PDB file of C-alpha atoms in Angstrom:
ATOM      1  CA  MET A  24      -4.127  21.823 -21.673  1.00  0.00           C
ATOM      2  CA  ILE A  25      -5.504  24.659 -23.609  1.00  0.00           C
ATOM      3  CA  ALA A  26      -5.914  22.775 -26.836  1.00  0.00           C
ATOM      4  CA  ALA A  27      -7.702  20.003 -24.781  1.00  0.00           C
ATOM      5  CA  LEU A  28      -9.939  22.759 -23.323  1.00  0.00           C
ATOM      6  CA  THR A  29     -10.837  24.396 -26.605  1.00  0.00           C
ATOM      7  CA  GLU A  30     -11.552  21.264 -28.183  1.00  0.00           C
ATOM      8  CA  ARG A  31     -13.269  19.296 -25.483  1.00  0.00           C
ATOM      9  CA  GLU A  32     -14.728  22.325 -23.609  1.00  0.00           C
ATOM     10  CA  ALA A  33     -18.048  20.639 -22.361  1.00  0.00           C
ATOM     11  CA  GLU A  34     -16.095  17.823 -21.201  1.00  0.00           C
ATOM     12  CA  MET A  35     -13.379  19.681 -19.485  1.00  0.00           C
ATOM     13  CA  LEU A  36     -16.034  21.852 -17.754  1.00  0.00           C
ATOM     14  CA  GLN A  37     -17.869  18.792 -16.422  1.00  0.00           C
ATOM     15  CA  ALA A  38     -14.578  17.459 -15.269  1.00  0.00           C
ATOM     16  CA  ALA A  39     -13.689  20.769 -13.405  1.00  0.00           C
ATOM     17  CA  GLN A  40     -17.191  20.790 -11.809  1.00  0.00           C
ATOM     18  CA  THR A  41     -16.725  17.270 -10.598  1.00  0.00           C
ATOM     19  CA  LEU A  42     -13.340  17.741  -9.051  1.00  0.00           C
ATOM     20  CA  ARG A  43     -14.708  20.799  -7.347  1.00  0.00           C
ATOM     21  CA  GLY A  44     -17.707  19.093  -6.194  1.00  0.00           C
ATOM     22  CA  GLY A  45     -15.623  16.318  -4.815  1.00  0.00           C
ATOM     23  CA  ILE A  46     -13.196  18.537  -3.065  1.00  0.00           C
ATOM     24  CA  ASP A  47     -16.204  20.372  -1.489  1.00  0.00           C
ATOM     25  CA  SER A  48     -17.888  17.333  -0.314  1.00  0.00           C
ATOM     26  CA  GLY A  49     -14.537  15.509   0.707  1.00  0.00           C
ATOM     27  CA  GLU A  50     -15.331  12.829  -1.496  1.00  0.00           C
ATOM     28  CA  LEU A  51     -13.906  12.679  -5.089  1.00  0.00           C
ATOM     29  CA  HIS A  52     -15.920  10.851  -7.733  1.00  0.00           C
ATOM     30  CA  LEU A  53     -15.120   9.152 -10.714  1.00  0.00           C
ATOM     31  CA  ILE A  54     -15.300  11.401 -13.876  1.00  0.00           C
ATOM     32  CA  PRO A  55     -17.193   9.697 -16.438  1.00  0.00           C
ATOM     33  CA  GLN A  56     -15.135   7.812 -19.076  1.00  0.00           C
ATOM     34  CA  GLN A  57     -14.134   9.868 -22.191  1.00  0.00           C
ATOM     35  CA  PRO A  58     -14.992   8.239 -25.481  1.00  0.00           C
ATOM     36  CA  ASP A  59     -11.478   8.430 -26.782  1.00  0.00           C
ATOM     37  CA  GLU A  60      -9.531   7.226 -23.737  1.00  0.00           C
ATOM     38  CA  THR A  61     -10.262   3.419 -24.546  1.00  0.00           C
ATOM     39  CA  ASP A  62     -11.006   1.476 -27.462  1.00  0.00           C
ATOM     40  CA  ASP A  63     -13.998  -0.541 -28.481  1.00  0.00           C
ATOM     41  CA  THR A  64     -13.033  -3.578 -27.055  1.00  0.00           C
ATOM     42  CA  GLY A  65     -11.582  -2.014 -23.871  1.00  0.00           C
ATOM     43  CA  SER A  66      -8.270  -3.571 -24.315  1.00  0.00           C
ATOM     44  CA  THR A  67      -6.137  -0.623 -24.717  1.00  0.00           C
ATOM     45  CA  GLY A  68      -6.265   2.762 -22.814  1.00  0.00           C
ATOM     46  CA  VAL A  69      -4.642   6.358 -22.529  1.00  0.00           C
ATOM     47  CA  GLU A  70      -2.131   6.156 -19.860  1.00  0.00           C
ATOM     48  CA  GLY A  71       1.077   8.477 -18.956  1.00  0.00           C
ATOM     49  CA  ARG A  72      -0.827  11.903 -18.655  1.00  0.00           C
ATOM     50  CA  LEU A  73       0.798  14.014 -15.923  1.00  0.00           C
ATOM     51  CA  LEU A  74      -2.012  14.549 -12.973  1.00  0.00           C
ATOM     52  CA  ARG A  75      -1.907  16.315  -9.816  1.00  0.00           C
ATOM     53  CA  ARG A  76      -3.165  14.626  -6.708  1.00  0.00           C
ATOM     54  CA  TRP A  77      -4.186  16.216  -3.536  1.00  0.00           C
ATOM     55  CA  ALA A  78      -4.516  13.703  -0.577  1.00  0.00           C
ATOM     56  CA  LEU A  79      -4.305  13.488   3.164  1.00  0.00           C
ATOM     57  CA  PHE A  80      -2.037  11.117   4.658  1.00  0.00           C
ATOM     58  CA  ARG A  81      -0.783   9.994   7.915  1.00  0.00           C
ATOM     59  CA  GLU A  82       2.531  10.996   9.103  1.00  0.00           C
ATOM     60  CA  ARG A  83       5.305   8.367   9.110  1.00  0.00           C
ATOM     61  CA  ASP A  84       8.919   8.692  10.806  1.00  0.00           C
ATOM     62  CA  PRO A  85      11.010   7.393   8.140  1.00  0.00           C
ATOM     63  CA  LYS A  86      13.807   6.776  10.745  1.00  0.00           C
ATOM     64  CA  LEU A  87      11.588   3.964  12.367  1.00  0.00           C
ATOM     65  CA  ARG A  88      12.065   1.915   9.073  1.00  0.00           C
ATOM     66  CA  LYS A  89      15.486   2.203   9.260  1.00  0.00           C
ATOM     67  CA  LEU A  90      15.858   1.499  13.168  1.00  0.00           C
ATOM     68  CA  LYS A  91      13.452  -1.500  12.705  1.00  0.00           C
ATOM     69  CA  ILE A  92      15.674  -3.039  10.063  1.00  0.00           C
ATOM     70  CA  GLN A  93      18.670  -2.551  12.274  1.00  0.00           C
ATOM     71  CA  LYS A  94      16.919  -3.899  15.328  1.00  0.00           C
ATOM     72  CA  VAL A  95      16.478  -7.311  13.395  1.00  0.00           C
ATOM     73  CA  GLN A  96      19.755  -7.368  11.776  1.00  0.00           C
ATOM     74  CA  ARG A  97      21.365  -6.790  15.247  1.00  0.00           C
ATOM     75  CA  SER A  98      19.459  -9.703  16.780  1.00  0.00           C
ATOM     76  CA  GLY A  99      20.931 -12.097  14.479  1.00  0.00           C
ATOM     77  CA  ARG A 100      17.629 -13.105  12.754  1.00  0.00           C
ATOM     78  CA  PRO A 101      17.629 -12.859   8.811  1.00  0.00           C
ATOM     79  CA  LEU A 102      15.833  -9.823   7.392  1.00  0.00           C
ATOM     80  CA  GLN A 103      12.530 -11.718   6.117  1.00  0.00           C
ATOM     81  CA  CYS A 104       8.798 -11.424   6.040  1.00  0.00           C
ATOM     82  CA  GLU A 105       7.291 -12.024   9.272  1.00  0.00           C
ATOM     83  CA  VAL A 106       4.403 -13.759   7.657  1.00  0.00           C
ATOM     84  CA  CYS A 107       5.729 -15.899   5.109  1.00  0.00           C
ATOM     85  CA  SER A 108       9.505 -15.761   5.597  1.00  0.00           C
ATOM     86  CA  PHE A 109      10.288 -14.398   2.066  1.00  0.00           C
ATOM     87  CA  ASN A 110      13.891 -12.997   2.021  1.00  0.00           C
ATOM     88  CA  PHE A 111      14.669 -10.324  -0.774  1.00  0.00           C
ATOM     89  CA  ALA A 112      18.459 -11.127  -0.576  1.00  0.00           C
ATOM     90  CA  ASP A 113      17.954 -14.754  -1.080  1.00  0.00           C
ATOM     91  CA  THR A 114      15.981 -14.222  -4.263  1.00  0.00           C
ATOM     92  CA  TYR A 115      17.284 -11.254  -5.507  1.00  0.00           C
ATOM     93  CA  GLY A 116      21.127 -11.182  -4.221  1.00  0.00           C
ATOM     94  CA  SER A 117      22.732  -7.891  -3.540  1.00  0.00           C
ATOM     95  CA  LEU A 118      19.770  -6.064  -4.903  1.00  0.00           C
ATOM     96  CA  GLY A 119      17.484  -7.274  -2.262  1.00  0.00           C
ATOM     97  CA  GLU A 120      20.159  -7.024   0.587  1.00  0.00           C
ATOM     98  CA  ASP A 121      18.809  -4.955   3.486  1.00  0.00           C
ATOM     99  CA  TYR A 122      15.386  -4.658   1.982  1.00  0.00           C
ATOM    100  CA  ILE A 123      12.277  -5.346   3.608  1.00  0.00           C
ATOM    101  CA  GLU A 124       8.907  -3.150   3.967  1.00  0.00           C
ATOM    102  CA  VAL A 125       7.960  -2.073   7.417  1.00  0.00           C
ATOM    103  CA  HIS A 126       4.200  -2.254   8.286  1.00  0.00           C
ATOM    104  CA  HIS A 127       2.298  -0.837  11.268  1.00  0.00           C
ATOM    105  CA  VAL A 128       0.825  -3.746  13.015  1.00  0.00           C
ATOM    106  CA  THR A 129      -2.187  -1.335  14.056  1.00  0.00           C
ATOM    107  CA  PRO A 130      -2.793   1.094  11.328  1.00  0.00           C
ATOM    108  CA  LEU A 131      -2.325   4.555  12.099  1.00  0.00           C
ATOM    109  CA  HIS A 132      -5.877   5.504  11.013  1.00  0.00           C
ATOM    110  CA  ILE A 133      -7.281   2.970  13.714  1.00  0.00           C
ATOM    111  CA  SER A 134      -4.729   4.150  16.478  1.00  0.00           C
ATOM    112  CA  GLY A 135      -4.580   7.811  15.567  1.00  0.00           C
ATOM    113  CA  THR A 136      -1.436  10.065  16.446  1.00  0.00           C
ATOM    114  CA  ARG A 137       0.713   8.240  18.972  1.00  0.00           C
ATOM    115  CA  GLU A 138       4.306   7.303  19.796  1.00  0.00           C
ATOM    116  CA  THR A 139       5.283   4.388  17.647  1.00  0.00           C
ATOM    117  CA  LYS A 140       7.588   1.658  19.294  1.00  0.00           C
ATOM    118  CA  LEU A 141       9.759  -0.511  16.984  1.00  0.00           C
ATOM    119  CA  ASP A 142       7.553  -3.457  18.544  1.00  0.00           C
ATOM    120  CA  ASP A 143       4.588  -1.787  16.719  1.00  0.00           C
ATOM    121  CA  LEU A 144       6.193  -2.356  13.442  1.00  0.00           C
ATOM    122  CA  ALA A 145       6.507  -5.552  11.318  1.00  0.00           C
ATOM    123  CA  CYS A 146       8.716  -6.444   8.547  1.00  0.00           C
ATOM    124  CA  LEU A 147       6.754  -7.724   5.857  1.00  0.00           C
ATOM    125  CA  CYS A 148       7.239  -8.652   1.854  1.00  0.00           C
ATOM    126  CA  ALA A 149       5.477  -6.757  -0.492  1.00  0.00           C
ATOM    127  CA  ASN A 150       2.677  -9.133  -1.137  1.00  0.00           C
ATOM    128  CA  CYS A 151       2.200  -9.983   2.467  1.00  0.00           C
ATOM    129  CA  HIS A 152       2.003  -5.991   3.075  1.00  0.00           C
ATOM    130  CA  ARG A 153      -0.527  -5.613   0.156  1.00  0.00           C
ATOM    131  CA  MET A 154      -2.653  -8.612   1.798  1.00  0.00           C
ATOM    132  CA  CYS A 155      -2.644  -6.892   5.179  1.00  0.00           C
ATOM    133  CA  HIS A 156      -3.988  -3.660   3.728  1.00  0.00           C
ATOM    134  CA  ARG A 157      -6.329  -5.407   1.131  1.00  0.00           C
ATOM    135  CA  SER A 158      -9.884  -4.669   1.995  1.00  0.00           C
ATOM    136  CA  ARG A 159     -12.977  -6.801   1.538  1.00  0.00           C
ATOM    137  CA  SER A 160     -16.403  -6.468   2.262  1.00  0.00           C
ATOM    138  CA  GLY A 161     -16.708  -6.295   6.072  1.00  0.00           C
ATOM    139  CA  GLU A 162     -12.764  -6.279   6.495  1.00  0.00           C
ATOM    140  CA  SER A 163     -10.641  -3.333   6.212  1.00  0.00           C
ATOM    141  CA  TRP A 164      -7.246  -4.454   7.379  1.00  0.00           C
ATOM    142  CA  ARG A 165      -5.592  -7.497   8.944  1.00  0.00           C
ATOM    143  CA  THR A 166      -2.575  -7.999  11.281  1.00  0.00           C
ATOM    144  CA  PRO A 167       0.472 -10.101  10.283  1.00  0.00           C
ATOM    145  CA  GLU A 168      -0.532 -12.718  12.721  1.00  0.00           C
ATOM    146  CA  ALA A 169      -4.163 -12.977  11.123  1.00  0.00           C
ATOM    147  CA  LEU A 170      -2.575 -13.182   7.583  1.00  0.00           C
ATOM    148  CA  ARG A 171      -0.326 -15.904   8.995  1.00  0.00           C
ATOM    149  CA  ALA A 172      -3.263 -18.063  10.175  1.00  0.00           C
ATOM    150  CA  MET A 173      -5.262 -17.301   6.859  1.00  0.00           C
ATOM    151  CA  ILE A 174      -2.221 -18.563   4.958  1.00  0.00           C
ATOM    152  CA  ARG A 175      -2.180 -21.876   7.293  1.00  0.00           C
ATOM    153  CA  ARG A 176      -5.937 -22.218   6.720  1.00  0.00           C
ATOM    154  CA  SER A 177      -5.664 -22.019   3.108  1.00  0.00           C
ATOM    155  CA  THR A 178      -2.785 -24.476   2.639  1.00  0.00           C
ATOM    156  CA  PRO A 179      -3.099 -26.826   5.561  1.00  0.00           C
ATOM    157  CA  ASP A 180      -1.243 -29.781   4.097  1.00  0.00           C
ATOM    158  CA  THR A 181       1.201 -27.877   2.471  1.00  0.00           C
ATOM    159  CA  PRO A 182       4.629 -27.218   4.133  1.00  0.00           C
ATOM    160  CA  HIS A 183       4.721 -23.325   4.149  1.00  0.00           C
ATOM    161  CA  ALA A 184       6.855 -20.552   5.875  1.00  0.00           C
ATOM    162  CA  ALA A 185       3.658 -19.313   7.367  1.00  0.00           C
ATOM    163  CA  SER A 186       3.362 -22.290   9.578  1.00  0.00           C
ATOM    164  CA  ALA A 187       6.465 -21.519  11.207  1.00  0.00           C
ATOM    165  CA  SER A 188       6.115 -18.988  14.112  1.00  0.00           C
ATOM    166  CA  ALA A 189       7.525 -15.635  13.086  1.00  0.00           C
ATOM    167  CA  SER A 190       9.244 -13.660  15.644  1.00  0.00           C
TER     168      SER A 190
END
């Protein structure tokens, strides 16, 4: 760090000012690309540096994930994605047993602080979980039910797990 500061003092001071301004305004802005971070073609870049992140995030109760999985298992239903029916154990064997991601059907940034019930959570594979959270212009999130409908519309003539009703 000291060597980087002394060798690239102007860039380091600019980076510090940008970070300070981002923190003060509540929005961090991108630091301009440094000339030695990518090659001329843009096909390689510097990675692996240790960075410190400061972020606000919504509190989640880790016990709820475990309880949701236990509820599904006790019901006798397979532990699989409620959108596409992907089953980690079927694909990955013992590595995938008892694994699924658990998603808030209504995001906490919408609902705010509240008591979460197990019925407020859905079991999703990683792909469907990311697609529920993926934002596009005019959209910020989608429910598992809405994602199932999108899959049905995109592949109407193809038998797909999303066409089966999920529980």
